C-alpha positions in Angstrom: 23.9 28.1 27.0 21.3 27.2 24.3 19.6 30.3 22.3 16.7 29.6 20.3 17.3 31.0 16.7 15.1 33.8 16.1 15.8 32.7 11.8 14.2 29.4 12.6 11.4 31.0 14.5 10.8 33.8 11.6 11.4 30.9 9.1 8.2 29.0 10.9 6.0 31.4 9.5 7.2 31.4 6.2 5.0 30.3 3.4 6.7 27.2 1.4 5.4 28.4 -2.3 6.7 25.1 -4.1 8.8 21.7 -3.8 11.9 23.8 -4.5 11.5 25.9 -1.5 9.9 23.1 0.8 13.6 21.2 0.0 15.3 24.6 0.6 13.7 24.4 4.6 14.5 20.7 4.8 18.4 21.6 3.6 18.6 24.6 6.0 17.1 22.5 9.0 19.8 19.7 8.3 22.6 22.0 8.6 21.2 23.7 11.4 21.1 20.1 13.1 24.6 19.4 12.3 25.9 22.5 13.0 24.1 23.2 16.6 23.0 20.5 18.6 23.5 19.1 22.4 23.8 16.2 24.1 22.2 15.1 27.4 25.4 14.0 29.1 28.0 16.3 27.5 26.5 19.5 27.6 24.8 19.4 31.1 26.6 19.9 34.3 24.7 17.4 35.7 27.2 17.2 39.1 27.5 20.9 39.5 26.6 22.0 42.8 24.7 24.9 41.1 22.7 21.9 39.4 22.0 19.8 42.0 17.9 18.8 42.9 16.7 19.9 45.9 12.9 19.5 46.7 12.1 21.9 49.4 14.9 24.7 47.3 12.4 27.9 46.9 13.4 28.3 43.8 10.7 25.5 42.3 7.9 27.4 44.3 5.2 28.1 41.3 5.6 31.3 39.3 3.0 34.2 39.9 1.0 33.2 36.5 0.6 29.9 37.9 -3.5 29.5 38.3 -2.6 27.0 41.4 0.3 29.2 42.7 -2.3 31.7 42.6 -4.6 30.2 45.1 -5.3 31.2 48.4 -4.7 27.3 49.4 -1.2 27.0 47.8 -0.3 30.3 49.7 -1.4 29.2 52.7 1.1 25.9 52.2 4.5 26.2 54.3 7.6 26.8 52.0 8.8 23.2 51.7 5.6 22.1 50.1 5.1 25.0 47.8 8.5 24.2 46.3 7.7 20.2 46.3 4.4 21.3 44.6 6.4 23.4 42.2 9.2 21.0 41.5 6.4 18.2 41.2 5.0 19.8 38.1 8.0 20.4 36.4 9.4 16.9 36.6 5.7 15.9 36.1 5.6 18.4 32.2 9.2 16.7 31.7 8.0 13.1 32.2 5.4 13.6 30.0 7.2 15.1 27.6 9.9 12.3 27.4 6.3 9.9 26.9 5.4 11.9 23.9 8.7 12.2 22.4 9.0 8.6 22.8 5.6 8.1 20.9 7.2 10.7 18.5 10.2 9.1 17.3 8.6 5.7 16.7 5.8 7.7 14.6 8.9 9.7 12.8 10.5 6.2 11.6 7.3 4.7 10.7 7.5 6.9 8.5 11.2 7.1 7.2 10.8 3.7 6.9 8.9 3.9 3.8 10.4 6.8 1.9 12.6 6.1 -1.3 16.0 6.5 -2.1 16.9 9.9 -2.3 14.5 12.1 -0.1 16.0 14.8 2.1 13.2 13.9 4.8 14.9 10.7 5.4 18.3 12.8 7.1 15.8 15.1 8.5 13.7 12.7 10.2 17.0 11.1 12.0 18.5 14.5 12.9 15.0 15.2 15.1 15.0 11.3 16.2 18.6 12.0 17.3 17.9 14.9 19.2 14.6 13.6 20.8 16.4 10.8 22.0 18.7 14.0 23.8 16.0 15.2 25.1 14.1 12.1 26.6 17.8 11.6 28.4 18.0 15.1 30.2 14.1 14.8 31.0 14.5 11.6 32.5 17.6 12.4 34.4 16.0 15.3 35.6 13.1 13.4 36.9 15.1 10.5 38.7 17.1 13.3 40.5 13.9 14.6 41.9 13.2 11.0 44.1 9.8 11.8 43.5 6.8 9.4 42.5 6.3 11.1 38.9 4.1 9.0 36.3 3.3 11.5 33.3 0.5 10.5 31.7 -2.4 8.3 33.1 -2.0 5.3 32.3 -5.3 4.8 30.7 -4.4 7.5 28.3 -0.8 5.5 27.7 -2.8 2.6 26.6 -4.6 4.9 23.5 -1.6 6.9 22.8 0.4 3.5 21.6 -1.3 4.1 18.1 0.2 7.4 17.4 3.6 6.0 16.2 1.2 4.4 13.3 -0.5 7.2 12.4 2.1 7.8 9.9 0.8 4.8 7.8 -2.6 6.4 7.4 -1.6 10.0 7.2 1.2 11.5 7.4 -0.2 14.8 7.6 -2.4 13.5 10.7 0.7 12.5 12.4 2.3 15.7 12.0 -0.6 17.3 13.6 0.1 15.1 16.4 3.7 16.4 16.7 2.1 20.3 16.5 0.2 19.2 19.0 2.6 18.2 21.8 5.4 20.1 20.9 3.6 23.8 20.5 1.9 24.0 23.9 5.0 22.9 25.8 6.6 25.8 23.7 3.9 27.9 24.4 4.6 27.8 28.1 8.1 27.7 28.1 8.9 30.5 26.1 6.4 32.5 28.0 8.2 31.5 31.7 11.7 32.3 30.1 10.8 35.7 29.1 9.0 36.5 32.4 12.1 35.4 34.0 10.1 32.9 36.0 12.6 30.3 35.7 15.3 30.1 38.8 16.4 26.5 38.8 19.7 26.7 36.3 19.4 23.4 35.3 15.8 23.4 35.0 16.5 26.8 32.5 19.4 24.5 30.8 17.2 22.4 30.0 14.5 24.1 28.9 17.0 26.1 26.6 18.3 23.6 25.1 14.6 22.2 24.6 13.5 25.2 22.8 16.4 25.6 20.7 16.2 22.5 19.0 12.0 22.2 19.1 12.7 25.3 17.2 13.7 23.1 13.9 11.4 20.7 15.0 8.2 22.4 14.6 9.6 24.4 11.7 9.8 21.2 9.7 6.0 19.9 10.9 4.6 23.2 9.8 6.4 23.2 6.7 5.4 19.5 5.7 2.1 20.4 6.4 2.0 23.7 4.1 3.5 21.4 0.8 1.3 18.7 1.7 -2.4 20.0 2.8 -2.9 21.5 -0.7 -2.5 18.2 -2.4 -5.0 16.3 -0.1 -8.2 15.5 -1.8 -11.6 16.8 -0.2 -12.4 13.9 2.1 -8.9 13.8 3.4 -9.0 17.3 4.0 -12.5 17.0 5.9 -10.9 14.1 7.8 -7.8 15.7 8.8 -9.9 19.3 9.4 -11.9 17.2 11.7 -10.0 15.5 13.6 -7.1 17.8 14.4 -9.6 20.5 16.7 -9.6 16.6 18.6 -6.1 15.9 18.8 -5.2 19.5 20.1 -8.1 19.6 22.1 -6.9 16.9 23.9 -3.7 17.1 24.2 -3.2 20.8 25.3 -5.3 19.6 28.3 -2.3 17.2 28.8 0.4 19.3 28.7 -1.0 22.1 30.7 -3.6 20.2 33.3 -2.3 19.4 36.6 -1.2 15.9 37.3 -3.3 14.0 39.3 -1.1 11.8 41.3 0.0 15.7 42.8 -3.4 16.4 43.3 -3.9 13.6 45.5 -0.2 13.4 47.0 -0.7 16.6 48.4 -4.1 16.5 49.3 -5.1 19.5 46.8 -8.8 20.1 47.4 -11.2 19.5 44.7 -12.5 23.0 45.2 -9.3 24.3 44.5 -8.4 22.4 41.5 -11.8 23.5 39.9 -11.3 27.3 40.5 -7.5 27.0 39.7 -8.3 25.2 36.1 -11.6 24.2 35.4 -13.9 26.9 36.4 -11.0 29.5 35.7 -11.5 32.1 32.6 -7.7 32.1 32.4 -7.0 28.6 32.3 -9.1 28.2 29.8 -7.6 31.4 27.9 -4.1 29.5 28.1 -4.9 26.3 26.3 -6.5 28.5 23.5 -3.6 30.5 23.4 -1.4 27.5 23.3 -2.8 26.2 20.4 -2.8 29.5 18.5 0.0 28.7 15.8 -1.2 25.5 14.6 -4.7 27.0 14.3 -3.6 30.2 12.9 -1.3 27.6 10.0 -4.9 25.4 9.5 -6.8 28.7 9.0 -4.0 29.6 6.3 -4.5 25.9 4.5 -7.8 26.4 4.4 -8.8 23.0 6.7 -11.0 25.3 9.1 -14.7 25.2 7.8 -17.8 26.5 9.8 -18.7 22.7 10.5 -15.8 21.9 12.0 -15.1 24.7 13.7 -17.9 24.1 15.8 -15.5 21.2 17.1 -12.9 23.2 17.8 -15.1 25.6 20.0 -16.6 22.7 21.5 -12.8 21.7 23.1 -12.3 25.5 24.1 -9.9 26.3 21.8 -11.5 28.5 19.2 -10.7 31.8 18.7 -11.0 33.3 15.3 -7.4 33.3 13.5 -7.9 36.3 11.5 -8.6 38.6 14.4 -5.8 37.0 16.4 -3.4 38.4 13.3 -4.8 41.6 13.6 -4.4 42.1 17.1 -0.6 40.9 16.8 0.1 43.3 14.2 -1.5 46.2 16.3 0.4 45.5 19.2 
């Protein structure tokens, strides 16, 4: 079963000083790819009987951190529909992460499209298209084996997100935001139910292994790129991109972590509930600014954070002052 690598999680937070050590990552990262990697249909059961979906199986039900499995209306549900519930919004975070992937790997050959002979990014770039295309395989398998009606994203929001595959041909550093963006919440969460044990489904925790594992390199790279290339941006990229990327997090944290509304109205969920589950909810609220925490913590370090924008930031709830966040890691 996958492991993530603790290296490539200490190797995240490593500073790249200059070019040579920024090509030192991408070299590491490549052989990482070649030499540990999984595939959707080789590496999954799938027809285990351990593995098989079932939608009223307790094992889905909604772990205790859950803000809706906390609620006296989801307790109140008989068995069969907590698990549905429960099993809903895991095919529901795997549907939409298959979306964003897919948004992903067209953004990540945009821009290998245009690099020159020569550039390590180029193998990089297909080693993470490679695995995405993995893991949009094992999401979507997982999601047809639940018969249930799962969207992902509304379909509104589908429409807008069609430009992100070009951001690459206005900034590349932008686009890498974007990637921060819907990979590091997901990871957020996961890594979070995985150490509470909150994960009973083994092919759900297969999965989300695996997913892990290889997001690992994946973000290690976006942070990386970002650290070589912020410091050459001239000022009024570097007010664009500090700008705009409270805005892209802002929004997309609320993706990952909101709960679908097609579930919301499948089951009936009151409105009531839904507003003192999420909206109205302290903690909620606490776990989208916690989710973001990395990628603020990285544009506090680059220096993109400015009392101007950070009013933008605060104004998406997910402000909380990087320096103090350090500290309190280090005391604990």
């Amino acid at each position: 079963m996958a492991q993530a690598p603790t290296e490539l999680a200490e190797e995240v937070r490593a500073q790249v000083k200059d070019r040579k050590s920024y090509l030192g990552v991408i070299d590491r990262l490549n052989k990482a790819s070649v030499e540990k990697h999984w595939e959707a249909y080789a590496d999954i059961p799938w027809d285990d009987p351990e593995f098989q979906v079932d939608k009223n199986d307790p094992r889905w039900v909604l772990p205790p951190f859950d803000r809706l499995g906390q609620t006296e209306w989801y307790r109140s549900q008989p068995p069969e529909i907590q698990a549905q519930i429960g099993l809903w919004r895991v095919a529901t975070a795997m549907k939409i992460g298959l979306q964003f992937e897919n948004l992903l790997k067209r953004g990540l050959l945009n821009y290998a499209y245009w690099l020159p002979n020569g550039r390590p990014e180029f193998r990089y770039v297909y080693h993470e298209t490679t695995e995405e295309c993995h893991h949009g395989m094992m999401f979507q398998e997982f999601v047809n084996r639940t018969k249930l009606p799962i969207r992902g994203m509304p379909r509104a929001l589908t429409l807008v997100a069609q430009l992100a595959p070009w951001i690459p041909l206005i900034s590349t550093e932008m686009f890498f935001v974007f990637v921060l963006g819907g990979e590091d919440p997901i990871d957020h969460v996961q890594r979070k139910s995985l150490k509470g044990g909150h994960i009973k489904h083994p092919l759900e925790e297969t999965i989300m292994r695996i997913h892990i594992a290889e997001e690992a390199r994946h973000i290690s790279f976006a942070r990386h790129y970002l650290k070589h290339r912020v410091p050459r941006m001239n000022r009024t990229r570097r007010r664009l991109l500090g700008a705009l990327t409270p805005v892209v997090l802002g929004v997309m944290a609320r993706i990952m972590l909101a709960p679908p509304g097609p579930m919301v109205r499948h089951f009936g969920i009151p409105d009531e509930v839904v507003r003192a589950a999420y909206k109205d909810n302290p903690e909620a609220k606490q776990e989208i600014c916690d989710s973001v925490g990395k990628i603020r913590e990285l544009m506090d370090e680059l220096g993109v954070i400015t009392p101007v924008n950070k009013r933008i930031w605060m104004a998406f709830g997910i402000w909380e002052d990087p320096k103090r966040s350090r500290r309190a890691v280090k005391a604990a």
